[in-house]
Coordinates of N, CA and C and ligand atoms in Angstrom, one line a residue:
X1 N 0.8 -1.2 0.0 CA 0.0 0.0 0.0 C 0.9 1.3 0.0
X2 N 0.3 2.3 -0.5 CA 1.1 3.6 -0.6 C 0.7 4.5 0.6
X3 N 1.7 4.9 1.4 CA 1.4 5.6 2.6 C 2.3 6.9 2.7
X4 N 1.6 8.0 3.1 CA 2.4 9.3 3.3 C 2.4 9.5 4.8
X5 N 3.7 9.7 5.3 CA 3.9 10.1 6.7 C 4.1 11.6 6.8
X6 N 3.3 12.3 7.5 CA 3.5 13.8 7.6 C 3.8 14.1 9.1
X7 N 5.1 14.4 9.3 CA 5.6 14.6 10.6 C 6.9 15.4 10.6
X8 N 6.9 16.5 11.4 CA 8.1 17.3 11.3 C 9.2 16.9 12.3
X9 N 8.9 16.1 13.2 CA 9.9 15.5 14.2 C 10.6 14.4 13.4
X10 N 11.9 14.7 13.0 CA 12.6 13.8 12.1 C 12.9 12.5 12.7
X11 N 13.1 12.4 14.0 CA 13.4 11.2 14.7 C 12.1 10.2 14.6
X12 N 11.0 10.8 15.0 CA 9.8 10.0 14.9 C 9.4 9.6 13.5
X13 N 9.6 10.6 12.6 CA 9.3 10.3 11.2 C 10.1 9.2 10.6
X14 N 11.4 9.2 10.9 CA 12.3 8.1 10.5 C 11.8 6.8 11.0
X15 N 11.4 6.8 12.3 CA 11.0 5.5 12.9 C 9.7 5.0 12.2
X16 N 8.7 5.9 12.0 CA 7.5 5.5 11.4 C 7.7 5.0 9.9
X17 N 8.6 5.7 9.2 CA 8.8 5.3 7.8 C 9.5 3.9 7.8
X18 N 10.4 3.7 8.7 CA 11.1 2.4 8.7 C 10.2 1.2 9.1
X19 N 9.3 1.5 10.1 CA 8.3 0.5 10.5 C 7.4 0.1 9.3
X20 N 6.9 1.1 8.6 CA 6.0 0.9 7.5 C 6.7 0.3 6.3
X21 N 7.9 0.7 6.0 CA 8.7 0.1 4.9 C 8.9 -1.3 5.2
X22 N 9.3 -1.7 6.4 CA 9.6 -3.1 6.7 C 8.3 -3.9 6.5
X23 N 7.1 -3.3 6.7 CA 5.9 -4.1 6.5 C 5.5 -4.2 5.1
X24 N 6.4 -3.6 4.2 CA 6.2 -3.8 2.8 C 5.4 -2.7 2.0
X25 N 5.2 -1.6 2.7 CA 4.5 -0.5 2.1 C 5.5 0.5 1.4
X26 N 4.9 1.2 0.4 CA 5.7 2.2 -0.3 C 5.4 3.5 0.5
X27 N 6.5 4.0 1.1 CA 6.3 5.1 2.1 C 6.9 6.4 1.6
X28 N 6.2 7.5 1.7 CA 6.9 8.8 1.5 C 6.7 9.7 2.7
X29 N 7.6 10.7 2.8 CA 7.6 11.5 4.0 C 7.5 13.0 3.6
X30 N 6.7 13.7 4.4 CA 6.6 15.2 4.2 C 6.8 15.7 5.6
X31 N 7.8 16.7 5.7 CA 8.1 17.3 7.0 C 7.3 18.6 7.3
X32 N 6.5 19.0 6.3 CA 5.7 20.2 6.5 C 4.3 20.1 6.0
X33 N 3.4 20.9 6.5 CA 2.0 20.8 6.0 C 1.9 21.2 4.5
X34 N 2.7 22.2 4.1 CA 2.6 22.7 2.7 C 3.1 21.6 1.8
X35 N 4.2 20.9 2.1 CA 4.7 19.8 1.2 C 3.6 18.7 1.2
X36 N 3.1 18.4 2.4 CA 2.1 17.3 2.4 C 0.9 17.6 1.5
X37 N 0.4 18.9 1.7 CA -0.7 19.3 0.9 C -0.5 19.2 -0.6
X38 N 0.7 19.6 -1.0 CA 1.0 19.6 -2.5 C 1.1 18.1 -3.0
X39 N 1.7 17.3 -2.1 CA 1.8 15.8 -2.5 C 0.4 15.2 -2.6
X40 N -0.4 15.6 -1.6 CA -1.7 15.0 -1.6 C -2.6 15.5 -2.7
X41 N -2.3 16.7 -3.2 CA -3.1 17.2 -4.3 C -2.7 16.4 -5.6
X42 N -1.4 16.0 -5.7 CA -1.0 15.4 -7.0 C -1.1 13.9 -7.0
X43 N -0.8 13.3 -5.8 CA -0.7 11.9 -5.8 C -1.8 11.2 -5.0
X44 N -2.0 9.9 -5.1 CA -3.0 9.3 -4.3 C -2.4 8.2 -3.4
X45 N -2.8 8.3 -2.1 CA -2.3 7.4 -1.1 C -3.4 6.6 -0.5
X46 N -3.1 5.4 0.0 CA -4.1 4.6 0.7 C -4.3 5.1 2.1
X47 N -3.2 5.6 2.6 CA -3.2 6.0 4.0 C -2.3 7.2 4.3
X48 N -2.8 8.1 5.1 CA -1.9 9.3 5.5 C -1.8 9.3 7.0
X49 N -0.5 9.2 7.5 CA -0.3 9.3 8.9 C 0.0 10.8 9.1
X50 N -0.8 11.5 9.9 CA -0.8 12.9 9.9 C -0.6 13.5 11.3
X51 N 0.6 14.1 11.5 CA 0.8 14.8 12.8 C 0.0 16.2 12.7
X52 N -0.6 16.6 13.8 CA -1.4 17.8 13.7 C -0.5 19.1 13.9
X53 N 0.5 18.9 14.7 CA 1.4 20.1 15.0 C 2.5 20.2 14.0
X54 N 2.4 21.0 13.0 CA 3.4 21.2 11.9 C 3.8 22.6 11.8
X55 N 5.0 22.9 11.3 CA 5.5 24.2 11.3 C 4.8 25.3 10.5
X56 N 4.2 24.9 9.3 CA 3.5 25.9 8.5 C 2.0 25.7 8.6
X57 N 1.4 25.0 7.6 CA 0.0 24.8 7.8 C -0.2 23.6 8.7
X58 N -1.1 23.6 9.6 CA -1.2 22.5 10.6 C -1.9 21.3 9.9
X59 N -1.9 20.2 10.7 CA -2.5 18.9 10.2 C -4.0 19.0 9.9
X60 N -4.6 19.8 10.8 CA -6.1 20.0 10.6 C -6.4 20.6 9.2
X61 N -5.6 21.6 8.9 CA -5.9 22.3 7.6 C -5.5 21.3 6.4
X62 N -4.5 20.5 6.6 CA -4.1 19.6 5.5 C -5.3 18.6 5.4
X63 N -5.8 18.1 6.5 CA -6.9 17.2 6.5 C -8.2 17.8 5.9
X64 N -8.5 19.1 6.3 CA -9.6 19.7 5.7 C -9.6 19.8 4.2
X65 N -8.4 20.2 3.7 CA -8.2 20.3 2.3 C -8.3 19.0 1.6
X66 N -7.8 18.0 2.2 CA -7.8 16.6 1.6 C -9.2 16.1 1.5
X67 N -10.1 16.3 2.5 CA -11.4 15.9 2.5 C -12.3 16.8 1.5
X68 N -11.9 18.1 1.4 CA -12.6 19.0 0.5 C -12.4 18.5 -0.9
X69 N -11.3 17.8 -1.2 CA -11.0 17.3 -2.5 C -11.7 15.9 -2.7
X70 N -12.4 15.5 -1.7 CA -13.2 14.2 -1.7 C -12.2 13.0 -1.7
X71 N -11.1 13.2 -1.2 CA -10.2 12.0 -1.2 C -10.7 11.0 -0.2
X72 N -10.6 9.7 -0.6 CA -11.0 8.7 0.3 C -9.9 8.0 1.1
X73 N -8.7 8.6 1.0 CA -7.5 8.0 1.7 C -7.8 7.9 3.2
X74 N -7.4 6.8 3.8 CA -7.5 6.7 5.3 C -6.6 7.7 5.9
X75 N -7.0 8.3 7.0 CA -6.2 9.2 7.7 C -6.1 8.9 9.2
X76 N -4.8 8.7 9.7 CA -4.5 8.4 11.1 C -3.9 9.6 11.6
X77 N -4.5 10.3 12.5 CA -4.0 11.6 13.1 C -3.2 11.3 14.3
X78 N -2.1 12.0 14.4 CA -1.2 11.9 15.6 C -1.4 13.1 16.5
X79 N -1.9 13.0 17.7 CA -2.1 14.2 18.5 C -1.2 14.1 19.8
X80 N -1.1 15.3 20.4 CA -0.3 15.4 21.6 C -1.1 14.8 22.7
X81 N -0.3 14.4 23.8 CA -1.0 13.8 24.9 C -2.0 14.7 25.6
X82 N -3.1 14.1 25.9 CA -4.2 14.8 26.6 C -4.9 15.8 25.8
X83 N -4.6 15.9 24.5 CA -5.3 16.9 23.7 C -6.6 16.4 23.1
X84 N -7.6 16.2 24.1 CA -8.9 15.6 23.7 C -9.5 16.4 22.6
X85 N -9.4 17.8 22.7 CA -10.0 18.6 21.6 C -9.5 18.3 20.3
X86 N -8.2 18.1 20.2 CA -7.5 17.8 18.9 C -8.1 16.5 18.3
X87 N -8.2 15.5 19.2 CA -8.8 14.2 18.8 C -10.1 14.4 18.2
X88 N -11.0 15.1 18.9 CA -12.4 15.3 18.4 C -12.4 16.1 17.1
X89 N -11.5 17.1 17.1 CA -11.5 18.0 15.9 C -11.0 17.2 14.7
X90 N -10.0 16.4 14.9 CA -9.5 15.6 13.8 C -10.6 14.6 13.3
X91 N -11.3 14.0 14.2 CA -12.4 13.1 13.8 C -13.5 13.8 13.1
X92 N -13.8 15.0 13.6 CA -14.9 15.8 12.9 C -14.5 16.2 11.5
X93 N -13.2 16.4 11.3 CA -12.7 16.8 10.0 C -12.6 15.6 9.0
X94 N -12.8 14.4 9.5 CA -12.8 13.3 8.6 C -11.6 12.4 8.8
X95 N -10.9 12.5 9.9 CA -9.9 11.5 10.2 C -10.5 10.2 10.5
X96 N -9.9 9.1 10.2 CA -10.5 7.8 10.5 C -10.2 7.3 11.9
X97 N -9.0 7.7 12.4 CA -8.6 7.2 13.7 C -7.5 8.2 14.2
X98 N -7.2 8.1 15.5 CA -6.1 8.9 16.0 C -5.2 8.1 16.9
X99 N -4.0 8.6 17.1 CA -3.1 8.0 18.1 C -2.6 9.1 18.9
X100 N -2.5 8.9 20.2 CA -2.0 10.0 21.1 C -0.5 9.7 21.4
X101 N 0.4 10.7 21.2 CA 1.8 10.5 21.5 C 2.0 10.5 23.0
X102 N 2.9 9.8 23.5 CA 3.7 8.8 22.8 C 2.9 7.5 22.6
X103 N 3.2 6.7 21.6 CA 2.5 5.5 21.3 C 3.5 4.4 21.1
X104 N 3.1 3.1 21.2 CA 4.1 2.1 21.0 C 4.0 1.7 19.5
X105 N 5.1 1.0 19.0 CA 5.2 0.6 17.7 C 4.1 -0.4 17.4
X106 N 3.8 -1.3 18.4 CA 2.8 -2.3 18.2 C 1.4 -1.7 18.0
X107 N 1.2 -0.7 18.8 CA -0.1 0.0 18.7 C -0.3 0.7 17.3
X108 N 0.8 1.3 16.9 CA 0.8 2.0 15.6 C 0.6 1.0 14.5
X109 N 1.3 -0.1 14.5 CA 1.1 -1.1 13.5 C -0.3 -1.7 13.5
X110 N -0.9 -1.9 14.6 CA -2.3 -2.4 14.7 C -3.3 -1.4 14.1
X111 N -3.1 -0.1 14.4 CA -4.0 0.9 13.8 C -3.9 1.0 12.3
X112 N -2.6 0.9 11.8 CA -2.4 1.0 10.4 C -3.0 -0.2 9.7
X113 N -2.9 -1.4 10.3 CA -3.5 -2.6 9.7 C -5.0 -2.5 9.6
X114 N -5.6 -2.0 10.7 CA -7.0 -1.8 10.8 C -7.5 -0.9 9.7
X115 N -6.8 0.2 9.5 CA -7.2 1.2 8.5 C -7.0 0.7 7.1
X116 N -6.0 -0.1 6.9 CA -5.8 -0.5 5.5 C -6.8 -1.6 5.1
X117 N -7.3 -2.3 6.2 CA -8.3 -3.3 5.9 C -9.7 -2.7 5.6
X118 N -9.8 -1.4 5.9 CA -11.2 -0.9 5.8 C -11.7 -0.8 4.4
X119 N -10.8 -0.8 3.4 CA -11.3 -0.6 2.0 C -11.8 -2.0 1.4
X120 N -12.7 -2.5 2.2 CA -13.3 -3.8 1.7 C -14.5 -3.6 0.9
X121 N -14.5 -4.2 -0.3 CA -15.7 -3.9 -1.2 C -17.0 -4.5 -0.5
X122 N -18.1 -3.9 -0.9 CA -19.4 -4.4 -0.4 C -19.6 -5.8 -0.8
X123 N -20.0 -6.6 0.1 CA -20.1 -8.1 -0.2 C -21.5 -8.5 0.3
X124 N -21.9 -9.6 -0.2 CA -23.2 -10.2 0.2 C -23.0 -11.0 1.5
X125 N -21.8 -11.5 1.6 CA -21.6 -12.4 2.8 C -20.2 -12.0 3.4
X126 N -20.2 -12.0 4.7 CA -19.0 -11.6 5.4 C -18.6 -12.8 6.4
X127 N -17.4 -13.1 6.4 CA -16.9 -14.0 7.4 C -15.8 -13.3 8.2
X128 N -16.0 -13.0 9.4 CA -15.0 -12.3 10.2 C -14.8 -13.1 11.5
X129 N -13.6 -13.5 11.7 CA -13.3 -14.3 12.9 C -14.4 -15.4 13.0
X130 N -15.1 -15.5 14.1 CA -16.0 -16.6 14.3 C -17.4 -16.2 13.9
X131 N -17.6 -15.2 13.0 CA -18.9 -14.7 12.7 C -19.1 -14.8 11.2
X132 N -20.3 -15.3 10.8 CA -20.7 -15.3 9.4 C -22.0 -14.4 9.3
X133 N -21.9 -13.5 8.3 CA -23.0 -12.6 8.1 C -23.5 -12.7 6.7
X134 N -24.8 -13.0 6.5 CA -25.5 -13.0 5.2 C -26.3 -11.8 5.1
X135 N -25.8 -10.8 4.4 CA -26.4 -9.5 4.3 C -27.8 -9.6 3.7
X136 N -27.9 -10.3 2.6 CA -29.2 -10.3 1.9 C -30.3 -11.0 2.8
X137 N -30.0 -12.0 3.4 CA -30.9 -12.8 4.3 C -31.0 -12.2 5.7
X138 N -30.1 -11.2 6.0 CA -30.1 -10.6 7.3 C -29.9 -11.7 8.4
X139 N -29.0 -12.6 8.2 CA -28.7 -13.6 9.1 C -27.3 -13.6 9.6
X140 N -27.1 -13.8 10.9 CA -25.8 -13.8 11.6 C -25.6 -15.1 12.3
X141 N -24.5 -15.7 12.1 CA -24.1 -16.9 12.9 C -22.8 -16.6 13.6
X142 N -22.8 -17.0 14.9 CA -21.6 -16.9 15.6 C -21.1 -18.3 16.0
X143 N -20.0 -18.7 15.6 CA -19.5 -20.0 15.8 C -20.6 -21.0 15.4
X144 N -21.2 -20.7 14.2 CA -22.2 -21.6 13.6 C -23.5 -21.7 14.3
X145 N -23.7 -20.8 15.3 CA -25.0 -20.8 16.0 C -25.7 -19.5 15.5
X146 N -27.0 -19.6 15.1 CA -27.7 -18.4 14.7 C -27.9 -17.4 15.9
X147 N -27.8 -16.1 15.6 CA -27.9 -15.1 16.6 C -29.1 -14.2 16.1
X148 N -30.0 -13.9 17.0 CA -31.1 -13.1 16.7 C -30.8 -11.6 17.0
X149 N -30.9 -10.8 15.9 CA -30.6 -9.3 16.2 C -31.9 -8.6 15.9
X150 N -32.2 -7.5 16.7 CA -33.3 -6.6 16.5 C -33.0 -5.8 15.2
X151 N -34.0 -5.2 14.6 CA -33.7 -4.4 13.4 C -32.7 -3.3 13.7
X152 N -32.7 -2.7 14.9 CA -31.7 -1.6 15.2 C -30.3 -2.2 15.3
X153 N -30.2 -3.4 16.0 CA -28.9 -4.0 16.1 C -28.4 -4.4 14.7
X154 N -29.3 -4.9 13.9 CA -28.9 -5.3 12.5 C -28.3 -4.0 11.8
X155 N -29.1 -2.9 11.9 CA -28.6 -1.7 11.2 C -27.3 -1.2 11.7
X156 N -27.1 -1.4 13.0 CA -25.8 -1.0 13.6 C -24.7 -1.9 13.0
X157 N -24.9 -3.2 13.0 CA -23.9 -4.1 12.5 C -23.6 -3.8 11.1
X158 N -24.6 -3.5 10.3 CA -24.3 -3.2 8.9 C -23.4 -1.9 8.7
X159 N -23.8 -1.0 9.6 CA -23.0 0.3 9.6 C -21.6 0.0 9.9
X160 N -21.3 -0.8 10.9 CA -20.0 -1.1 11.3 C -19.2 -1.9 10.3
X161 N -19.9 -2.8 9.6 CA -19.3 -3.7 8.6 C -18.9 -2.8 7.4
X162 N -19.7 -1.8 7.1 CA -19.4 -1.0 6.0 C -18.2 -0.1 6.2
X163 N -17.9 0.2 7.5 CA -16.8 1.1 7.8 C -15.9 0.6 8.9
X164 N -15.3 -0.6 8.6 CA -14.3 -1.2 9.5 C -13.1 -0.2 9.7
X165 N -12.7 -0.1 10.9 CA -11.5 0.7 11.2 C -11.9 2.2 11.1
X166 N -13.1 2.5 11.1 CA -13.6 3.9 11.0 C -14.3 4.3 12.3
X167 N -13.9 5.4 12.9 CA -14.6 5.8 14.1 C -15.9 6.4 13.8
X168 N -17.0 5.9 14.3 CA -18.3 6.5 14.0 C -18.8 7.3 15.2
X169 N -19.1 8.5 15.0 CA -19.6 9.3 16.2 C -21.0 8.9 16.5
X170 N -21.4 9.2 17.7 CA -22.8 8.9 18.1 C -23.8 9.6 17.2
X171 N -23.5 10.8 16.8 CA -24.4 11.5 15.9 C -24.5 10.8 14.6
X172 N -23.4 10.3 14.0 CA -23.5 9.6 12.8 C -24.4 8.3 12.9
X173 N -24.2 7.6 14.1 CA -25.0 6.4 14.3 C -26.4 6.8 14.4
X174 N -26.7 7.9 15.2 CA -28.1 8.3 15.4 C -28.7 8.6 14.0
X175 N -28.0 9.3 13.2 CA -28.5 9.6 11.8 C -28.9 8.4 11.0
X176 N -28.0 7.4 11.1 CA -28.3 6.2 10.2 C -29.4 5.3 10.9
X177 N -29.6 5.4 12.2 CA -30.6 4.6 12.8 C -31.9 5.4 12.9
X178 N -31.9 6.6 12.4 CA -33.0 7.6 12.7 C -34.3 7.1 12.2
X179 N -34.3 6.3 11.1 CA -35.6 5.9 10.5 C -36.4 5.0 11.4
X180 N -35.8 4.5 12.4 CA -36.5 3.6 13.4 C -37.2 4.4 14.5
X181 N -36.6 5.5 14.8 CA -37.0 6.2 16.0 C -37.1 7.7 15.7
X182 N -38.0 8.4 16.3 CA -38.0 9.8 16.1 C -36.8 10.4 16.9
X183 N -36.5 9.9 18.0 CA -35.4 10.4 18.8 C -34.6 9.2 19.3
X184 N -33.3 9.4 19.1 CA -32.4 8.3 19.5 C -31.3 9.0 20.4
X185 N -31.4 8.9 21.7 CA -30.5 9.6 22.5 C -29.2 8.9 22.6
X186 N -28.1 9.6 23.0 CA -26.8 8.9 23.1 C -26.9 7.7 24.0
X187 N -27.7 7.8 25.1 CA -27.9 6.6 26.0 C -28.5 5.4 25.3
X188 N -29.5 5.7 24.4 CA -30.1 4.6 23.7 C -29.1 4.0 22.7
X189 N -28.2 4.8 22.1 CA -27.2 4.2 21.2 C -26.3 3.3 22.0
X190 N -25.9 3.8 23.2 CA -25.0 2.9 24.1 C -25.7 1.6 24.4
X191 N -27.0 1.6 24.6 CA -27.7 0.3 24.9 C -27.7 -0.6 23.7
X192 N -28.0 0.0 22.5 CA -27.9 -0.9 21.3 C -26.6 -1.4 21.1
X193 N -25.5 -0.6 21.2 CA -24.2 -1.0 21.0 C -23.8 -2.1 22.0
X194 N -24.2 -1.9 23.2 CA -23.7 -2.9 24.2 C -24.5 -4.3 24.0
X195 N -25.7 -4.2 23.6 CA -26.5 -5.4 23.3 C -25.8 -6.2 22.1
X196 N -25.5 -5.4 21.0 CA -24.9 -6.0 19.9 C -23.5 -6.6 20.2
X197 N -22.8 -5.9 21.1 CA -21.5 -6.4 21.5 C -21.6 -7.7 22.2
X198 N -22.6 -7.8 23.1 CA -22.8 -9.0 23.9 C -23.3 -10.2 23.0
X199 N -24.0 -9.9 22.0 CA -24.5 -10.9 21.1 C -23.4 -11.5 20.2
X200 N -22.5 -10.6 19.7 CA -21.5 -11.1 18.7 C -20.1 -11.2 19.3
X201 N -20.0 -10.8 20.6 CA -18.6 -10.7 21.2 C -17.9 -12.0 21.2
X202 N -18.6 -13.1 21.3 CA -18.0 -14.5 21.4 C -17.3 -14.8 20.1
X203 N -17.6 -14.1 19.0 CA -17.0 -14.4 17.7 C -15.6 -13.8 17.6
X204 N -15.2 -13.0 18.6 CA -13.8 -12.4 18.6 C -13.7 -11.1 17.9
X205 N -14.9 -10.4 17.7 CA -14.8 -9.1 17.0 C -15.0 -8.0 18.1
X206 N -14.4 -6.9 17.8 CA -14.4 -5.8 18.8 C -15.0 -4.6 18.3
X207 N -15.9 -4.0 19.2 CA -16.4 -2.7 19.0 C -15.9 -1.8 20.1
X208 N -14.9 -1.0 19.7 CA -14.2 -0.3 20.7 C -14.9 1.0 21.0
X209 N -14.9 1.4 22.3 CA -15.5 2.7 22.7 C -14.5 3.8 22.6
X210 N -14.8 4.8 21.8 CA -13.9 6.0 21.8 C -14.5 7.0 22.7
X211 N -14.0 7.2 23.8 CA -14.7 8.0 24.9 C -15.0 9.4 24.5
X212 N -16.2 9.8 24.7 CA -16.7 11.1 24.4 C -17.0 11.3 23.0
X213 N -16.9 10.2 22.1 CA -17.1 10.4 20.7 C -18.0 9.4 20.1
X214 N -17.6 8.1 20.2 CA -18.4 7.1 19.5 C -17.8 5.8 19.6
X215 N -17.8 5.1 18.5 CA -17.3 3.7 18.5 C -16.5 3.4 17.2
X216 N -15.7 2.4 17.4 CA -14.8 1.9 16.3 C -14.9 0.4 16.2
X217 N -15.3 0.0 15.0 CA -15.3 -1.5 14.7 C -13.8 -1.8 14.4
X218 N -13.2 -2.6 15.3 CA -11.8 -2.7 15.3 C -11.4 -4.0 14.6
X219 N -12.3 -4.6 13.8 CA -11.9 -5.8 13.1 C -11.9 -7.0 14.1
X220 N -11.1 -8.0 13.8 CA -11.2 -9.2 14.6 C -9.8 -9.6 15.1
X221 N -9.8 -10.5 16.1 CA -8.5 -11.0 16.5 C -7.8 -11.7 15.3
X222 N -6.6 -11.5 15.2 CA -5.9 -12.1 14.1 C -5.5 -13.5 14.3
Ligands
LIG301 CA1 4.9 18.0 15.3

């Protein structure tokens, strides 16, 4: 896969580039927001690892311009420690996921894998870990046992399957489940997600909670 690393800290950038190259990706590096923006305008990448604190135009602006051009590249935002606002701002601007510095190589590799897996074409059947999903028949089996889902849980599952590795905010979830309910409070969404989690959790798939924001379908145990 083709990956662009946007990071002005040369030590960290070298580390990320070498980890990604070792994993077999074609990696390019931009040390400034301006360079990143011009590369992103001309070239296409599967994934952008984007530091928000850059010397000229910041990562948020790079991200905003990228999404304004309707690029579907995955974006993993790197934020400073405890910068919750940056996290939320990045996700609002269309980042797929974020990592808070400092992070471990293992964590970085896992997030990159999850994001690169997300470009899965729509399929009629899915087999993920111990779970089989028949989209057309709306049937789910966990370790070969049928699981009954309510229409809302089914809609949630479909939403997650369409956007693996993508953080969904509660408002995005509410919007897509809106047709069932006039009002869907954040608490109601939590209830639906936790029921879905308990019904399919045995399959080894994970719906991660992104605190204060929403949920991430994290794929399955490898
Ligand atoms: Ca920086």
